[in-house]
Coordinates of C-alpha atoms in Angstrom, one line a residue:
M1 CA -53.5 -34.1 42.3
R2 CA -50.8 -33.1 39.7
Q3 CA -47.5 -34.9 40.4
S4 CA -44.3 -33.0 40.0
T5 CA -40.7 -34.3 39.7
E6 CA -38.3 -32.4 42.0
I7 CA -34.6 -32.9 41.5
A8 CA -33.5 -30.2 43.8
P9 CA -35.0 -27.6 46.2
G10 CA -36.5 -24.8 44.1
V11 CA -36.6 -26.8 40.8
C12 CA -40.0 -28.1 39.5
F13 CA -40.5 -29.0 35.9
N14 CA -44.3 -29.3 36.0
S15 CA -45.1 -25.9 37.4
P16 CA -46.0 -23.3 34.7
R17 CA -43.4 -20.8 35.9
W18 CA -40.4 -22.2 37.6
M19 CA -37.0 -20.8 38.5
L20 CA -33.8 -22.7 38.5
N21 CA -31.7 -22.3 41.7
P22 CA -28.0 -22.2 40.6
L23 CA -27.0 -23.5 44.1
A24 CA -29.0 -26.7 43.6
I25 CA -26.7 -28.0 40.8
P26 CA -23.1 -28.7 41.9
L27 CA -20.4 -27.1 39.7
N28 CA -18.0 -29.8 38.5
S29 CA -15.7 -29.3 35.5
A30 CA -15.8 -33.0 34.8
I31 CA -19.5 -32.9 33.9
P32 CA -20.0 -31.7 30.2
L33 CA -22.3 -28.7 29.6
A34 CA -24.4 -30.7 27.1
S35 CA -25.7 -32.9 29.9
S36 CA -27.4 -30.0 31.7
S37 CA -28.9 -28.4 28.6
H38 CA -32.3 -29.8 29.5
L39 CA -32.2 -27.9 32.8
I40 CA -32.1 -24.5 31.1
P41 CA -35.5 -22.9 31.4
V42 CA -37.4 -22.0 28.3
A43 CA -40.2 -19.4 28.2
H44 CA -43.7 -20.1 26.9
D45 CA -43.2 -17.9 23.8
G46 CA -40.3 -20.0 22.6
R47 CA -37.5 -17.8 23.7
R48 CA -34.3 -19.3 25.0
Y49 CA -34.4 -17.7 28.4
A50 CA -37.4 -17.0 30.6
H51 CA -38.5 -13.6 31.7
I52 CA -36.3 -11.9 34.3
P53 CA -38.4 -10.2 37.0
I54 CA -37.7 -6.5 37.7
P55 CA -36.3 -5.9 41.2
S56 CA -38.8 -4.2 43.5
P57 CA -36.6 -1.1 44.1
F58 CA -36.8 -0.3 40.3
K59 CA -40.5 -1.0 39.8
E60 CA -41.5 2.5 40.8
P61 CA -40.0 5.5 39.0
S62 CA -37.5 7.5 41.0
R63 CA -38.4 11.0 42.0
E64 CA -34.8 12.1 42.6
L65 CA -34.1 12.6 38.9
K66 CA -37.4 14.4 38.4
N67 CA -36.6 16.8 41.2
L68 CA -33.1 17.4 39.8
R69 CA -34.5 18.3 36.4
S70 CA -37.1 20.6 37.8
S71 CA -34.5 22.5 39.9
R72 CA -34.2 26.2 39.3
A73 CA -30.5 25.9 38.8
W74 CA -31.1 24.3 35.4
Q75 CA -33.6 26.8 34.2
R76 CA -32.8 29.8 32.0
G77 CA -31.9 32.0 35.0
G78 CA -29.6 29.5 36.6
T79 CA -25.9 30.2 36.9
R80 CA -23.0 27.9 36.5
E81 CA -22.2 28.1 40.3
Q82 CA -25.7 27.0 41.2
Q83 CA -25.5 24.1 38.8
V84 CA -22.2 22.9 40.2
A85 CA -23.6 23.1 43.7
E86 CA -26.7 21.2 42.7
M87 CA -24.6 18.4 41.1
D88 CA -22.4 18.2 44.2
R89 CA -25.5 17.7 46.3
W90 CA -27.0 15.0 44.1
F91 CA -23.7 13.3 43.3
P92 CA -21.3 13.7 46.3
N93 CA -17.8 12.3 46.5
V94 CA -17.9 8.9 48.2
S95 CA -14.7 7.9 50.0
A96 CA -13.4 4.3 50.5
G97 CA -15.0 4.2 54.0
G98 CA -18.5 5.0 52.6
T99 CA -18.8 8.5 54.1
T100 CA -19.7 11.3 51.8
T101 CA -17.6 14.5 51.8
P102 CA -18.6 17.7 50.0
C103 CA -16.7 18.6 46.9
P104 CA -14.0 21.2 47.4
A105 CA -14.7 24.5 45.7
P106 CA -12.3 25.1 42.8
E107 CA -10.0 28.1 43.2
E108 CA -9.8 30.8 40.5
E109 CA -6.1 30.6 39.8
D110 CA -4.4 27.5 41.3
V111 CA -6.3 24.4 40.3
V112 CA -4.5 21.2 41.1
M113 CA -5.1 19.1 38.0
S114 CA -3.6 16.0 39.6
E115 CA -7.0 15.3 41.3
L116 CA -8.4 14.3 37.9
S117 CA -5.8 11.5 37.4
I118 CA -4.3 8.8 39.5
N119 CA -0.7 8.8 40.8
S120 CA 0.3 11.8 38.8
P121 CA 2.4 14.7 40.2
A122 CA 0.6 18.0 41.0
A123 CA 0.7 20.6 38.3
P124 CA 2.9 23.6 39.3
T125 CA 1.0 26.8 40.1
K126 CA 2.0 30.3 39.3
A127 CA 3.4 30.8 42.8
D128 CA 5.5 27.7 42.4
R129 CA 6.9 28.9 39.1
D130 CA 7.8 32.3 40.5
M131 CA 9.6 30.8 43.5
S132 CA 11.5 28.2 41.5
D133 CA 15.2 28.7 40.7
C134 CA 14.6 27.5 37.1
P135 CA 11.2 28.8 36.1
M136 CA 9.4 27.2 33.2
S137 CA 9.7 29.0 29.9
D138 CA 6.7 30.4 28.2
I139 CA 5.8 32.7 25.3
G140 CA 6.9 35.7 27.4
T141 CA 10.5 34.6 27.3
L142 CA 10.6 35.1 23.5
S143 CA 9.4 38.7 23.8
K144 CA 12.3 39.5 26.2
L145 CA 14.8 38.8 23.4
P146 CA 16.0 41.7 21.3
A147 CA 14.2 42.4 18.0
E148 CA 17.3 41.4 15.9
V149 CA 17.5 38.0 17.6
R150 CA 13.8 37.4 17.2
N151 CA 13.9 38.3 13.5
Q152 CA 16.8 35.9 13.0
I153 CA 14.8 33.1 14.6
Y154 CA 11.9 33.9 12.3
R155 CA 14.1 33.9 9.2
L156 CA 15.5 30.4 10.1
A157 CA 11.9 29.2 10.6
V158 CA 10.0 30.6 7.6
V159 CA 12.4 31.8 4.9
E160 CA 13.2 29.2 2.2
P161 CA 17.0 28.5 1.8
E162 CA 19.0 29.4 -1.3
S163 CA 16.3 31.8 -2.6
N164 CA 13.8 29.0 -3.3
P165 CA 10.2 30.1 -3.8
V166 CA 7.4 29.1 -1.4
K167 CA 5.5 26.3 -3.1
I168 CA 1.8 26.1 -2.5
E169 CA 1.0 22.5 -3.6
M170 CA -1.9 20.1 -3.1
Q171 CA -3.2 16.8 -4.5
P172 CA -5.7 17.0 -7.4
K173 CA -9.4 17.4 -6.5
T174 CA -8.6 18.0 -2.8
C175 CA -10.6 21.3 -2.5
S176 CA -13.1 20.6 -5.4
L177 CA -14.9 17.9 -3.5
G178 CA -15.6 19.9 -0.3
T179 CA -14.7 23.1 1.6
C180 CA -11.5 24.7 0.3
L181 CA -8.6 24.2 2.7
H182 CA -7.1 27.6 1.8
N183 CA -9.9 29.6 3.4
K184 CA -8.0 29.7 6.7
A185 CA -4.9 31.7 7.4
S186 CA -3.7 29.0 9.9
Y187 CA -3.5 26.6 6.9
N188 CA -1.7 29.1 4.6
L189 CA 0.8 30.6 7.0
P190 CA 3.5 28.8 8.9
G191 CA 2.6 27.3 12.2
I192 CA 4.6 29.8 14.2
A193 CA 2.4 32.6 12.8
S194 CA -0.7 30.9 14.3
T195 CA 0.6 31.0 17.9
C196 CA -0.8 34.5 18.8
K197 CA -1.5 37.9 17.2
Q198 CA 1.8 39.4 18.2
L199 CA 3.8 36.6 16.5
R200 CA 1.7 36.8 13.4
W201 CA 2.4 40.5 13.0
E202 CA 6.1 39.8 13.5
V203 CA 6.4 36.6 11.4
A204 CA 4.1 37.4 8.4
P205 CA 6.1 40.3 7.0
I206 CA 9.3 38.3 7.1
F207 CA 7.6 35.3 5.5
L208 CA 6.0 37.2 2.7
V209 CA 8.8 39.7 1.9
E210 CA 12.0 37.8 2.2
N211 CA 10.9 34.8 0.2
T212 CA 11.6 35.4 -3.4
A213 CA 8.3 34.2 -4.9
F214 CA 5.1 32.3 -4.1
T215 CA 4.5 29.5 -6.6
F216 CA 1.0 28.0 -7.0
D217 CA 1.0 24.6 -8.7
D218 CA -1.5 23.5 -11.4
S219 CA -3.9 21.8 -8.9
V220 CA -4.2 25.0 -6.8
V221 CA -4.7 27.2 -9.9
Q222 CA -7.2 24.8 -11.5
Q223 CA -9.4 24.5 -8.4
C224 CA -9.5 28.3 -8.0
C225 CA -7.8 28.2 -4.6
V226 CA -5.5 31.2 -5.3
N227 CA -8.1 33.7 -4.6
N228 CA -8.9 32.1 -1.2
Y229 CA -5.2 32.0 -0.3
I230 CA -4.7 35.7 -1.1
R231 CA -7.9 36.7 0.7
T232 CA -6.8 35.1 4.0
L233 CA -3.5 37.1 4.0
G234 CA -5.4 40.4 4.4
P235 CA -3.2 43.5 4.0
F236 CA 0.0 41.4 4.0
V237 CA -0.6 40.3 0.4
D238 CA 0.5 43.8 -0.8
I239 CA 4.2 43.0 0.1
I240 CA 4.6 39.7 -1.8
P241 CA 7.4 40.3 -4.4
Q242 CA 6.2 37.8 -7.0
F243 CA 3.4 35.4 -8.0
D244 CA 4.0 32.3 -10.1
F245 CA 1.2 30.3 -11.6
L246 CA 1.9 26.8 -13.0
L247 CA -0.4 25.3 -15.7
K248 CA -0.2 21.7 -17.0
R249 CA -1.8 20.1 -20.0
P250 CA -1.6 16.4 -21.0
I251 CA -0.2 15.3 -24.3
W252 CA -1.9 12.3 -26.0
A253 CA -1.2 10.4 -29.2
H254 CA -4.5 8.9 -30.2
D255 CA -5.3 6.8 -27.1
T256 CA -1.8 6.8 -25.6
F257 CA -0.8 9.3 -22.9
L258 CA 2.7 10.6 -23.4
E259 CA 3.5 13.4 -20.9
Y260 CA 2.5 16.6 -19.2
L261 CA 3.7 20.0 -20.5
T262 CA 4.2 22.7 -17.8
Y263 CA 3.8 26.4 -18.4
N264 CA 5.0 29.0 -15.8
F265 CA 3.4 32.5 -15.7
T266 CA 5.0 35.1 -13.5
L267 CA 3.1 38.1 -12.2
T268 CA 5.3 40.9 -10.9
P269 CA 3.8 43.7 -8.8
P270 CA 4.9 47.3 -9.5
K271 CA 8.1 48.3 -7.8
G272 CA 7.5 52.0 -7.4
E273 CA 4.6 54.4 -7.5
D274 CA 4.7 54.7 -11.3
G275 CA 5.2 51.0 -12.0
V276 CA 2.7 48.6 -13.4
F277 CA 2.0 44.9 -13.2
A278 CA 3.9 42.7 -15.6
L279 CA 3.0 39.2 -16.8
T280 CA 5.8 37.1 -18.2
Q281 CA 6.0 33.4 -19.3
G282 CA 8.8 30.9 -18.8
E283 CA 9.9 28.5 -21.4
A284 CA 8.0 25.2 -21.6
G285 CA 9.9 22.7 -23.7
D286 CA 10.9 24.4 -27.0
R287 CA 8.3 27.2 -27.3
K288 CA 5.7 29.3 -25.4
I289 CA 2.0 29.6 -25.8
C290 CA -0.1 32.6 -26.7
Q291 CA -1.0 34.9 -23.8
C292 CA -2.6 37.8 -25.7
Q293 CA -5.8 37.1 -23.8
L294 CA -4.1 37.6 -20.4
N295 CA -2.1 40.6 -21.7
R296 CA -5.3 42.5 -22.5
L297 CA -6.6 41.7 -19.0
V298 CA -3.4 43.0 -17.4
R299 CA -3.6 46.3 -19.4
H300 CA -7.2 46.7 -18.4
L301 CA -6.4 46.3 -14.7
N302 CA -3.3 48.5 -14.9
A303 CA -5.6 51.3 -16.1
R304 CA -7.5 50.9 -12.8
Q305 CA -4.4 50.5 -10.6
V306 CA -4.9 53.9 -8.9
K307 CA -8.1 52.7 -7.4
L308 CA -6.9 49.2 -6.5
S309 CA -4.3 48.0 -4.0
I310 CA -1.9 45.2 -4.9
G311 CA -4.0 42.6 -3.1
E312 CA -7.2 43.7 -4.8
W313 CA -5.5 43.8 -8.2
V314 CA -4.2 40.2 -7.9
K315 CA -7.6 39.0 -6.6
E316 CA -9.4 40.5 -9.6
F317 CA -6.8 38.9 -12.0
V318 CA -7.1 35.4 -10.7
D319 CA -10.9 35.7 -10.2
S320 CA -11.6 37.0 -13.7
D321 CA -13.4 35.1 -16.4
E322 CA -10.5 35.6 -18.8
F323 CA -8.0 33.8 -16.5
S324 CA -10.4 31.0 -15.7
D325 CA -11.1 30.5 -19.4
F326 CA -7.4 30.4 -20.2
V327 CA -6.7 27.8 -17.5
W328 CA -9.6 25.7 -18.7
R329 CA -8.5 25.8 -22.4
T330 CA -4.9 25.0 -21.4
R331 CA -6.0 22.0 -19.4
K332 CA -8.3 20.7 -22.1
T333 CA -6.0 20.9 -25.1
K334 CA -4.2 17.5 -25.7
Q335 CA -2.4 18.0 -29.1
W336 CA 1.2 18.6 -29.7
T337 CA 2.3 22.2 -30.4
T338 CA 3.0 21.3 -34.0
H339 CA -0.6 20.5 -34.6
L340 CA -2.0 23.7 -33.1
P341 CA -2.6 27.0 -34.9
K342 CA -0.4 30.1 -34.3
C343 CA -1.5 33.6 -33.2
R344 CA -1.0 36.3 -35.8
R345 CA 0.1 38.9 -33.2
C346 CA 2.7 37.0 -31.1
G347 CA 3.4 34.0 -33.4
E348 CA 2.9 31.5 -30.6
V349 CA 0.4 28.6 -30.6
Y350 CA -3.0 29.2 -29.0
F351 CA -5.8 26.9 -27.9
N352 CA -9.0 27.3 -29.9
N353 CA -11.2 24.6 -28.4

């Protein structure tokens, strides 16, 4: 007969499958853990711990979840109310005493949100706000103000002080590496204009008309974001008084970077019915650059001005191949102006690269 060494009830080393009873070994902090390492069971396949048997209640697959999935409430014809009732039946609210209570049906208007958190005050309902001496302010309070007061609030919020232009700036290569950020009006317009449709119709004209100009920096122009910005404004783009486009080109001396030269092009929409678009250039250092290529484009679009609105005219200008080529040549040229050829028509330097 095979002998076995038993050190405690339920512990037998010679049996092929044995289990260690944790109550057989006294817990004493004075005994080091290394002294009981030989008592830890090792499985036959070399693993550290032996196989843990599955409890008997979990050996057979439960039918409750299968019945819940096959319920008609979760089919295509099931409604939201049926699904909520089905979930309340399978997952009832269990109180501290252990008794199950049905879930209260949510009301349509007054839903007490404090039930979702612990020790938080109840959210005021519409009836509470109407009966209160100091009702909570909402968006309807602004609409009760006179139009002159509302317009003054909008001017303080969206009009630049001291006749400064609105600057549309961004870091280089921000929109060229993914989706353009200027495709959404919520990004281009002030935050107050994204509150609701009524505020957008009231704020957008003040923001676009009373600001002196809209200046697009070189990163926005180079990454072709101007067209996306104008497209999101919709019909409001027709009331912008002035468009400014900034172009920059680097100046190098052999392998040494010196500085950036900035060129400012101003596009002015027509003031009256017989007016035309005008393209002017601001001074950059000591001289300008040739813009004959852009002037031909402006004359061509002015001939079609009867068929185009102001917004469509500006979109065709910034989306044209002539403007894109001009921006690319300006960005690519790195020589000083004294080393560049001059145009025979205007006498300014041009970029022939």
